Coordinates of C-alpha atoms in Angstrom, one line a residue:
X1 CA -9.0 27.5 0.4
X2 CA -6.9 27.5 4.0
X3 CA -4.1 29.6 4.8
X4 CA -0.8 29.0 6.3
X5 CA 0.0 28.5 9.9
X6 CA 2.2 31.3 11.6
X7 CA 5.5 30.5 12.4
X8 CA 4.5 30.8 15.9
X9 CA 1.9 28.7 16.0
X10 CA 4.5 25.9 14.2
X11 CA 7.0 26.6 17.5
X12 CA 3.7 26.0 19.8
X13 CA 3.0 22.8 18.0
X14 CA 6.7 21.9 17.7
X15 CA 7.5 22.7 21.3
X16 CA 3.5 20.2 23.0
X17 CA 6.3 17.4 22.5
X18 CA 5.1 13.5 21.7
X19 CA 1.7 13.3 24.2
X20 CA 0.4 16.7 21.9
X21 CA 0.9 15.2 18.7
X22 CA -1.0 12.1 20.3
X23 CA -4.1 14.3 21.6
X24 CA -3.9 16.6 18.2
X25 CA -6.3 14.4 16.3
X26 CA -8.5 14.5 19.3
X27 CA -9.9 18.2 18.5
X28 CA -13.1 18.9 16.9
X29 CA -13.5 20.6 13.5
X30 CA -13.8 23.9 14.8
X31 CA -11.1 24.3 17.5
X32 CA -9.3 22.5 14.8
X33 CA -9.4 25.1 12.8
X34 CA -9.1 28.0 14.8
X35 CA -5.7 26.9 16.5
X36 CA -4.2 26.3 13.7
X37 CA -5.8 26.6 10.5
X38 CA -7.7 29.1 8.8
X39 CA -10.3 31.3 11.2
X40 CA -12.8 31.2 8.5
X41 CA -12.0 27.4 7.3
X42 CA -15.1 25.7 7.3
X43 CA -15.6 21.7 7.9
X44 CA -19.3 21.9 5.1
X45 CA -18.2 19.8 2.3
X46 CA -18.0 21.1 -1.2
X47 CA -21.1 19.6 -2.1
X48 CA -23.6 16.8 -1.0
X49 CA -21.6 13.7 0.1
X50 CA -22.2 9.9 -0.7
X51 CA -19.9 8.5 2.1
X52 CA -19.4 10.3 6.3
X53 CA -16.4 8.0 6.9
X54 CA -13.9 6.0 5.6
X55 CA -12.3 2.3 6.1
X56 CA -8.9 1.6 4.3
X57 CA -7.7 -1.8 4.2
X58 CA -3.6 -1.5 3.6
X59 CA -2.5 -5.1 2.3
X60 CA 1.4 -4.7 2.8
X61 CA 3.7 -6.1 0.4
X62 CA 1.9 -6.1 -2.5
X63 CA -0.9 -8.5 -3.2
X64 CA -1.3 -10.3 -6.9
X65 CA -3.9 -9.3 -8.6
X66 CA -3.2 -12.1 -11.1
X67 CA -4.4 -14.3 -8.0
X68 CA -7.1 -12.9 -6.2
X69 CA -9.4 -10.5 -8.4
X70 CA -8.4 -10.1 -11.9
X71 CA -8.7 -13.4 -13.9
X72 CA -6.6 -14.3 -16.9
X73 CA -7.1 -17.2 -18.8
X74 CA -4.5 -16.3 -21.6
X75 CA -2.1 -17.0 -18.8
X76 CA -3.4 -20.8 -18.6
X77 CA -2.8 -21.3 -22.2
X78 CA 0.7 -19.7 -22.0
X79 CA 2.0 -20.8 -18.7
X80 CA 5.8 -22.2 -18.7
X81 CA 6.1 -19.6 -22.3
X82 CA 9.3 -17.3 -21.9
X83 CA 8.2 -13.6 -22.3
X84 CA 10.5 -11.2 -21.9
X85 CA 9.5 -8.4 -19.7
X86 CA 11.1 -5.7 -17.2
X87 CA 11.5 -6.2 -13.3
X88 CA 12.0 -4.8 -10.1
X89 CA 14.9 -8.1 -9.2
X90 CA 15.2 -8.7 -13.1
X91 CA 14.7 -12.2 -12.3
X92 CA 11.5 -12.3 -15.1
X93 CA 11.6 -15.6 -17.2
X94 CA 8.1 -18.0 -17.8
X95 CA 4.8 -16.8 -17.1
X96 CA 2.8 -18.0 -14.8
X97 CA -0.9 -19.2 -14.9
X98 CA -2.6 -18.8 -11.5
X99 CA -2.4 -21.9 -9.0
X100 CA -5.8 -21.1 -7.8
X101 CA -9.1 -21.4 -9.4
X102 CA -11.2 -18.9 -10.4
X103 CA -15.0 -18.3 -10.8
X104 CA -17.8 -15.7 -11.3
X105 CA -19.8 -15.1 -7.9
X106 CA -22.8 -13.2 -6.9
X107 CA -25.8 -12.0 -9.2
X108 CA -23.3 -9.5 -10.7
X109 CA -20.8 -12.7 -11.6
X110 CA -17.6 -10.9 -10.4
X111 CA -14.7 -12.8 -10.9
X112 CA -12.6 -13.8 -8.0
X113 CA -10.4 -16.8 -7.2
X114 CA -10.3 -19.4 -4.6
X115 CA -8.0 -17.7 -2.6
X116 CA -10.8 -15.8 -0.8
X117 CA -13.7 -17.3 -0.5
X118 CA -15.5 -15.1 2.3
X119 CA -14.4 -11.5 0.0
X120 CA -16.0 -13.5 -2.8
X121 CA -19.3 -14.0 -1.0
X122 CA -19.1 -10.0 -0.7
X123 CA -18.6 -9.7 -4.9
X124 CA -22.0 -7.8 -5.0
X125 CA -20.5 -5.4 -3.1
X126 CA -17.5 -4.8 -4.5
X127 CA -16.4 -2.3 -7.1
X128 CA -12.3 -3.9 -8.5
X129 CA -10.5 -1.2 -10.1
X130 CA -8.4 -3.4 -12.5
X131 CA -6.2 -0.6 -14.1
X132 CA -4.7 1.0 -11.1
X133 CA -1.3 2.1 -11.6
X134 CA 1.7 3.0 -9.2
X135 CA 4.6 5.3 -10.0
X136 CA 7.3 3.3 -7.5
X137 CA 8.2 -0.3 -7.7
X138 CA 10.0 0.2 -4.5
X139 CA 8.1 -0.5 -0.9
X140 CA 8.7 2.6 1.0
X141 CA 7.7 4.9 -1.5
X142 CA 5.0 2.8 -3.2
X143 CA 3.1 2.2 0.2
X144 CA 4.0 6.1 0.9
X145 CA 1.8 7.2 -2.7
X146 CA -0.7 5.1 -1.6
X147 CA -1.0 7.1 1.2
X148 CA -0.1 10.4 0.7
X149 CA -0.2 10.9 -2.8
X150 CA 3.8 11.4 -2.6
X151 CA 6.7 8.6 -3.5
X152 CA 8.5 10.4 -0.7
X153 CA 7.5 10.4 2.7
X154 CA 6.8 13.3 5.2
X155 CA 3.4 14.4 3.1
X156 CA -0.1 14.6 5.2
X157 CA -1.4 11.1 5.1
X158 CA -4.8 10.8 3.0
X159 CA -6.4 10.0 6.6
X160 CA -5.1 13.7 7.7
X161 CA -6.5 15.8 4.3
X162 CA -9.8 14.0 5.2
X163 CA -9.9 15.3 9.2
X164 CA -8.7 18.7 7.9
X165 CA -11.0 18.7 5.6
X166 CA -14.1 17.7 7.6
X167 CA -13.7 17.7 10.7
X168 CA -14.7 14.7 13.4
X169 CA -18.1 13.5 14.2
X170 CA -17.1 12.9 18.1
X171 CA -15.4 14.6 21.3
X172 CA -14.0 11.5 22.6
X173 CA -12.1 10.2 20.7
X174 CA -9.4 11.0 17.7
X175 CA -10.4 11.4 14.3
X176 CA -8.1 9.6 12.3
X177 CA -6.9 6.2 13.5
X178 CA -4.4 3.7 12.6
X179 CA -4.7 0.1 13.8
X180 CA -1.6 -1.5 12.7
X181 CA -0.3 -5.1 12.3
X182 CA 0.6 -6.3 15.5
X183 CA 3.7 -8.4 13.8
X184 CA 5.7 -5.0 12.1
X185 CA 4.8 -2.0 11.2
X186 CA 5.0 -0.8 6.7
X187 CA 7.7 0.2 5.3
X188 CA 8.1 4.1 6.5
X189 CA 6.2 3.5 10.3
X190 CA 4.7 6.0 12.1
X191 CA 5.5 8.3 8.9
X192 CA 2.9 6.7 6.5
X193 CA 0.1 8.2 8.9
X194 CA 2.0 11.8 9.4
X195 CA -0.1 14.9 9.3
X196 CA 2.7 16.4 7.2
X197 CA 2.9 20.1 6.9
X198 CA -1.0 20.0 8.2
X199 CA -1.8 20.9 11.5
X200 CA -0.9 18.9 14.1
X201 CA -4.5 17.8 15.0
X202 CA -4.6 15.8 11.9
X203 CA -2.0 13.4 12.8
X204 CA -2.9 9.8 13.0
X205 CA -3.5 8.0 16.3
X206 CA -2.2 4.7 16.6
X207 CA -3.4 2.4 19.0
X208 CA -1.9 -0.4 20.3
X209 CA -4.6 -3.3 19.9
X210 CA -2.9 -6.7 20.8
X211 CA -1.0 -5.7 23.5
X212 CA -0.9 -5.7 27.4
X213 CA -0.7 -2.3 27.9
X214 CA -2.5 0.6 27.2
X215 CA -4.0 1.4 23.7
X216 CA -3.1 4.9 23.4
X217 CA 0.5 5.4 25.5
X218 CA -0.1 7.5 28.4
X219 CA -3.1 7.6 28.6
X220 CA -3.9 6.1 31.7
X221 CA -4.2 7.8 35.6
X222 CA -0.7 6.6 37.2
X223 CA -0.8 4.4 39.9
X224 CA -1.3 5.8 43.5
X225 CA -3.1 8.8 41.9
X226 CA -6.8 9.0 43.1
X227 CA -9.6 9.3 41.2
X228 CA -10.6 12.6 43.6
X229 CA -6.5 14.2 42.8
X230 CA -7.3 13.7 39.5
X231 CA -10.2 15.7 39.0
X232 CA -9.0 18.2 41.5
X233 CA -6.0 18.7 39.9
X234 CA -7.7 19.0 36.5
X235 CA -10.1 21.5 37.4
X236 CA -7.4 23.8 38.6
X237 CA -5.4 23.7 35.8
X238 CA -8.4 24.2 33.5
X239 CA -9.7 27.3 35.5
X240 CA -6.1 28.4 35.4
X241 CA -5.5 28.0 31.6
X242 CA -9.1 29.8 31.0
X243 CA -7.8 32.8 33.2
X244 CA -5.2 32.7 30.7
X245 CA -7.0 32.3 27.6
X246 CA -9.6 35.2 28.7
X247 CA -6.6 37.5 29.5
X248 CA -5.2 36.5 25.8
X249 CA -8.7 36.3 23.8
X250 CA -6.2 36.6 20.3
X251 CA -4.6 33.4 21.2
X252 CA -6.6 30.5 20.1
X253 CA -4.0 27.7 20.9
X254 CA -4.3 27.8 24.5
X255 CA -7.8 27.1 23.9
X256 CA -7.0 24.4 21.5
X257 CA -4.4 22.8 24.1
X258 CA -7.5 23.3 26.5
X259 CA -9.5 21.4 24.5
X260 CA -7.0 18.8 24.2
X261 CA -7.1 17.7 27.6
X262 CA -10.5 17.9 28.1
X263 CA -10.7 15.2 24.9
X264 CA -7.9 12.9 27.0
X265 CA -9.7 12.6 29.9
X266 CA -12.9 11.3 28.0
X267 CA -10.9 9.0 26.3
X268 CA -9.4 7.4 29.8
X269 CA -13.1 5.8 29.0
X270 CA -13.9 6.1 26.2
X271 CA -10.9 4.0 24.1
X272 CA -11.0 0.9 26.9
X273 CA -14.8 0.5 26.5
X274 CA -14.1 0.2 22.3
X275 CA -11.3 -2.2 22.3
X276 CA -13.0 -4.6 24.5
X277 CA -14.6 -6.7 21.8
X278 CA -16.6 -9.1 24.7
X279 CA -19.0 -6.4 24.6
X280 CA -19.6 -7.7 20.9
X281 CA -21.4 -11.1 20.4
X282 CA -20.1 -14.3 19.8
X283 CA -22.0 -14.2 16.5
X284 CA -20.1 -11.1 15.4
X285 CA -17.0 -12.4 16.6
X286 CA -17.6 -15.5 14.9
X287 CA -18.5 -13.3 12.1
X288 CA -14.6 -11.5 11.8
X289 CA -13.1 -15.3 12.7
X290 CA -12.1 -13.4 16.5
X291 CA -10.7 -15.7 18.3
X292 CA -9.0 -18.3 15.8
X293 CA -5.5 -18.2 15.6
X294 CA -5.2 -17.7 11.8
X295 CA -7.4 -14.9 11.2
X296 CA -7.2 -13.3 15.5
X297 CA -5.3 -10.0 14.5
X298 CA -6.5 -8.9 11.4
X299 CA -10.0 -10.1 12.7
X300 CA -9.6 -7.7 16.4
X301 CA -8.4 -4.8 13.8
X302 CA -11.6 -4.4 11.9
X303 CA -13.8 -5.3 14.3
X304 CA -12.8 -2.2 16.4
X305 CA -13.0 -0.1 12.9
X306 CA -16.4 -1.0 13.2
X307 CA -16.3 -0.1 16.4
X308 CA -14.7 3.4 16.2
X309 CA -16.6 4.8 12.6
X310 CA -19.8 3.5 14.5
X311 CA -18.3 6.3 17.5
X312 CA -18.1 8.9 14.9
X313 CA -14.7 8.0 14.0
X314 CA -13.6 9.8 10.5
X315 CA -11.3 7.7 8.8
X316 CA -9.9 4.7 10.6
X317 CA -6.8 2.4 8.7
X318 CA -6.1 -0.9 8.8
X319 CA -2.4 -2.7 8.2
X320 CA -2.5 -6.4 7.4
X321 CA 1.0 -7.3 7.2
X322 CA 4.6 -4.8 7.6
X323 CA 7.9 -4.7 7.1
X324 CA 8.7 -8.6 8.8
X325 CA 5.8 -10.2 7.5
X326 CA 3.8 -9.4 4.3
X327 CA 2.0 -10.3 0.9
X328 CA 5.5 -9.6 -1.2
X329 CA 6.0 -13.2 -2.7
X330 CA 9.1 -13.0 -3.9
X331 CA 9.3 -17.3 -3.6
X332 CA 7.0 -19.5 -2.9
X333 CA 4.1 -17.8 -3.9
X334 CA 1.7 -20.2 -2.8
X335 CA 2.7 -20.5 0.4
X336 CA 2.5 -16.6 0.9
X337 CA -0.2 -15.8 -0.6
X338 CA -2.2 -18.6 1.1
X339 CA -1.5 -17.3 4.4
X340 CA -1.5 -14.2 4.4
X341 CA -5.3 -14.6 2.3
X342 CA -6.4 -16.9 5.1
X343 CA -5.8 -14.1 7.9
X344 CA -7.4 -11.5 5.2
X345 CA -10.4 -13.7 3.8
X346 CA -12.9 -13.6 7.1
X347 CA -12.0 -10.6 8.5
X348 CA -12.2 -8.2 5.5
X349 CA -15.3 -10.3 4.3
X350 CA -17.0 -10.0 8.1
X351 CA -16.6 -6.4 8.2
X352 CA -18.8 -5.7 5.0
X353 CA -21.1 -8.0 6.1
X354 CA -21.6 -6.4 9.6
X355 CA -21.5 -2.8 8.1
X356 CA -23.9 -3.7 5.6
X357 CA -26.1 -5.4 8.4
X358 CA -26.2 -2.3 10.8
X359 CA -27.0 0.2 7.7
X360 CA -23.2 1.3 8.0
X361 CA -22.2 0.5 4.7
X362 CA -24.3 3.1 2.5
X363 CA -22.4 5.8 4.2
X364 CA -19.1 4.3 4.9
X365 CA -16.1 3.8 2.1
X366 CA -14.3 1.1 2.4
X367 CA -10.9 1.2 0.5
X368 CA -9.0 -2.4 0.0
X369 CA -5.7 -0.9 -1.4
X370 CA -1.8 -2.6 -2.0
X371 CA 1.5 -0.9 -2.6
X372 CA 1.0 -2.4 -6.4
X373 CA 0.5 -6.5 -8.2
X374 CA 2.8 -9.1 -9.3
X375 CA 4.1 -10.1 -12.6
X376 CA 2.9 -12.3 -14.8
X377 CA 5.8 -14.3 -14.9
X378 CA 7.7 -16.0 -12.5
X379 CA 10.4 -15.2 -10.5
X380 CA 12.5 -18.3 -9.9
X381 CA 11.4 -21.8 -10.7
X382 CA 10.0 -24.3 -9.3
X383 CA 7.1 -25.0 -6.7
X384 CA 9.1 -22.0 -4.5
X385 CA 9.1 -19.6 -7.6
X386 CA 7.3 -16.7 -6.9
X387 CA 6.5 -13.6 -8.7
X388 CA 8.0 -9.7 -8.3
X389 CA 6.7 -6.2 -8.0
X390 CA 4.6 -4.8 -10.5
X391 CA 3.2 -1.0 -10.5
X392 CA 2.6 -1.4 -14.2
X393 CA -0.6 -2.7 -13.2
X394 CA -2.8 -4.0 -10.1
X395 CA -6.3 -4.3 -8.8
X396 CA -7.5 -2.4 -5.8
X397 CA -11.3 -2.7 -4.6
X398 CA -14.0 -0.3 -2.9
X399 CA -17.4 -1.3 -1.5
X400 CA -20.0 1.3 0.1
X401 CA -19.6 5.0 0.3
X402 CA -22.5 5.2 -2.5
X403 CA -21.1 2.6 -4.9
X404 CA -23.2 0.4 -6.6
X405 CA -21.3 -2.6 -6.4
X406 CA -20.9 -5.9 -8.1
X407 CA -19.1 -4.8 -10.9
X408 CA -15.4 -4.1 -12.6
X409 CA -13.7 -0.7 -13.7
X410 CA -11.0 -0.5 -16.4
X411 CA -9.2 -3.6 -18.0
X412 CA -5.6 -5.1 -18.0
X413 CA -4.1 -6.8 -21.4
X414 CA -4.7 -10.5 -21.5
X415 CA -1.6 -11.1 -19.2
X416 CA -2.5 -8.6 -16.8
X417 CA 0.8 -6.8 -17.8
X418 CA -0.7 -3.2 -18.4
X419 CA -3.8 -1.4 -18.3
X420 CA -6.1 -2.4 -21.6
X421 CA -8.2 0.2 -21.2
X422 CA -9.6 3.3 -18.3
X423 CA -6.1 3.8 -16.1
X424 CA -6.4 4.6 -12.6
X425 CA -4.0 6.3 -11.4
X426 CA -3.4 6.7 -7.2
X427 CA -4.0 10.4 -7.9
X428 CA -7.6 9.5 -9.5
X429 CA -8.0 7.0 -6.8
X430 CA -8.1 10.0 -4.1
X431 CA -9.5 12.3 -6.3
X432 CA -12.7 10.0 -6.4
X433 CA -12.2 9.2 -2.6
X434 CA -13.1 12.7 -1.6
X435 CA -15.2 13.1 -4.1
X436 CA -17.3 10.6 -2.3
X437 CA -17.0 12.2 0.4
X438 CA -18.1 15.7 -0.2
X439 CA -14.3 17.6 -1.2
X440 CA -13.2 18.7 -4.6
X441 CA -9.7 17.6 -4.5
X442 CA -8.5 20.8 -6.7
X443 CA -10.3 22.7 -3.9
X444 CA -8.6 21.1 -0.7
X445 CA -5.6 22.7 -0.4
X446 CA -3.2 24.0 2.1
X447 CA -0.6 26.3 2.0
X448 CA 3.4 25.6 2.3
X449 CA 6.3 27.1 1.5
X450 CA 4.8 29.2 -1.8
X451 CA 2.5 26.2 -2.7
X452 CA -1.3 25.3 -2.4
X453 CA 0.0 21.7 -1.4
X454 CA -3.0 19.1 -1.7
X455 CA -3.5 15.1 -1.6
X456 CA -3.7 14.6 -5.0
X457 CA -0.5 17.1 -6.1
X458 CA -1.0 19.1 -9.4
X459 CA -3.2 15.6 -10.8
X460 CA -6.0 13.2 -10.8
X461 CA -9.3 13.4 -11.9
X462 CA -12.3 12.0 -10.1
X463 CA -13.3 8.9 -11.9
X464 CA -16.9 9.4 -13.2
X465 CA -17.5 5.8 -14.5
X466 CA -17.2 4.9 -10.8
X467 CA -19.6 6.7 -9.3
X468 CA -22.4 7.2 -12.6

């Protein structure tokens, strides 16, 4: 469907240094596209689209989905029974029943446990995908697939095939942007939110949300530089660029690098105005738990989600947890999985609630993914046993986009152990994702070195029992 870029158009990008890749996302659809992309790439979707925008929830470490969404009563009646069984730290022994409760909730009687009480008030909007499965038991590369479709990293981000694919719905600010956990960062960084062998301009902008100094780095006028030098000293280096881009009318990445600037100076206001969440009521802010000290980060993060796909951002992602400080309960399960659900509960639950209320939901995906579940059986004994990775099998959730809600796909075993019945796969994961969103995963491709690369590789299929 796109071509490759020219090698010189690689140097160019290669050569703007760290404030270009920054901007990159910045660029509408079309100069986009003619900088570095195909001239006759177009940013129509293959066909009608459910969702505009998407929301992806990253819980970091690997959340149990024995303990939040995928209830196993066998597991009760077995609990403290050897069963032998493969793992990641081959520390596998008893299995484990759940230390939480579960029950049915909403008219569609979803079950979920006690662990999240405010995501369980949501259940009629939920769709679980019980059956997903991973290909890594590792971090890095499990919480790279997730993103990129890839167990190694360096691929284009799921957040960048999206932009490339359809463009941005705003001038003024990026299109793709990453809000990460202000305690550490995943397992990979800045490369799980890479644009890959994709242009440039589809890179991921982080911003810096829950610190002192500016949310986008250099971004701000330095001091003892007026207001009146500024725009002076803009305006003559944009007349002077145009003289050059008229004299050079086959050169479209002067234009694009135009355009670039032009984007950065709206965002000088536009990115401030976003992140400052006292604009927002104290009833919404109540709403996300902003301002309490358990739920404060994760509760600022999607908050300004909302705030940026109600701007016209295209795909914004969220990290709860990293590296330092995550959902991987290796020992004392309870005690992990109770905080980190506690800073995850309110603000996840809030944000579909507040969506839903401004008529934000019906158009906008919202993806609660992990890097995979946890076993059945424990790892370690005692109250600080815990349990290990498990790809095997693991529960991710959508709500919006077009879904119906209130209801399960696919089955695990009665221990949770494997998929029972409809796998999901990653691959089919994103091939439904775009689906949703307009783009025939076969169909979004991009050339590089000999190969019509795309997100979901040479697999997946979009998961009609989904979206029926």
């Amino acid at each position: 469907m796109f071509a490759k870029s020219s090698r010189r158009q690689l140097l160019l990008d290669a050569a703007g240094g760290f404030g270009w890749l920054a901007l990159a996302s910045m660029l509408p659809s079309g100069v986009l596209r003619s900088a570095a992309a195909s001239p006759t790439a177009s940013s129509v979707p293959h066909f009608k689209p459910r969702a505009k925008r998407v929301i992806q929830i990253f819980a970091v470490g690997g959340m149990s989905h024995l303990d939040t969404f995928d209830f196993k009563p066998e597991l009760h009646q077995r609990d403290g029974k050897p069963y032998a069984m493969p793992t990641f730290f081959g520390q596998g022994g008893s299995l484990r029943a759940c230390p939480w409760e579960f029950r049915r909730h909403g008219q569609s009687g979803l079950w979920v446990s006690s662990l999240l009480p405010h995501l369980a008030e949501q259940a009629d909007r939920l769709t679980l995908l019980r059956s997903m499965v991973a290909k890594s038991a590792n971090h890095m590369p499990a919480v790279a697939q997730m993103n990129t479709g890839f167990t190694l990293t360096g691929f284009p981000a799921m957040g960048s095939w999206v932009t490339y694919g359809l463009g941005t719905e705003n001038q003024d600010l990026p299109s793709f942007v990453v809000l990460p956990d202000p305690n550490s960062h995943p397992w990979g960084g800045s490369a799980q939110w890479t644009n890959g062998f994709l242009p440039a301009t589809v890179q991921g902008t982080a911003l810096r949300t829950h610190s002192d100094g500016d949310p986008v780095p250099d971004l701000t006028t330095p001091d003892g530089v007026s207001a009146t030098a500024r725009r002076g000293a803009a305006a003559w280096l944009r007349e002077m660029n145009r003289s050059y881009a008229d004299a050079h009318p086959g050169d479209s990445s002067l234009k694009a690098r135009i355009r670039s600037y032009e984007v950065a100076a709206k965002m000088q206001l536009s990115v401030p105005e976003i992140a400052d969440l006292n604009l927002e009521s104290e009833a919404t802010r109540r709403l996300y738990g902003h301002g309490e000290e358990a739920t404060q980060n994760l509760a600022k993060n999607c908050l300004l989600a909302r705030r940026l796909v109600e701007r016209g951002v295209r795909f914004v992602q969220i990290y709860h947890g990293g590296s330092g400080k995550s959902w991987d309960a290796h020992s004392n399960l309870v005690k992990n999985h109770e905080e980190r659900a506690q800073e995850y509960d309110r603000p996840v639950a809030g944000l579909l609630a507040d969506l839903q209320g401004r008529g934000l939901l019906e158009d906008t995906l919202v993806l609660g993914v992990t890097e995979f579940g946890r076993t059945p059986v424990s790892q370690g004994t005692g109250t600080g046993a815990g349990r290990d990775h498990h790809p095997s099998c693991f529960t991710c959730w959508m709500a919006g986009g077009g879904l119906s809600g209130g209801r399960a796909y696919g089955a695990s075993d009665e221990l949770g152990y494997r998929p029972a019945s409809d796998p999901v796969t990653i691959y089919d994961l994103h091939a439904t994702a775009l689906h949703l969103l307009g783009l025939d995963h076969e169909r979004l491709t991009f050339y590089h070195n000999g190969i019509n690369r795309r997100l979901t590789d040479v697999h997946g299929h979009v998961v009609e029992g989904l979206i029926s």
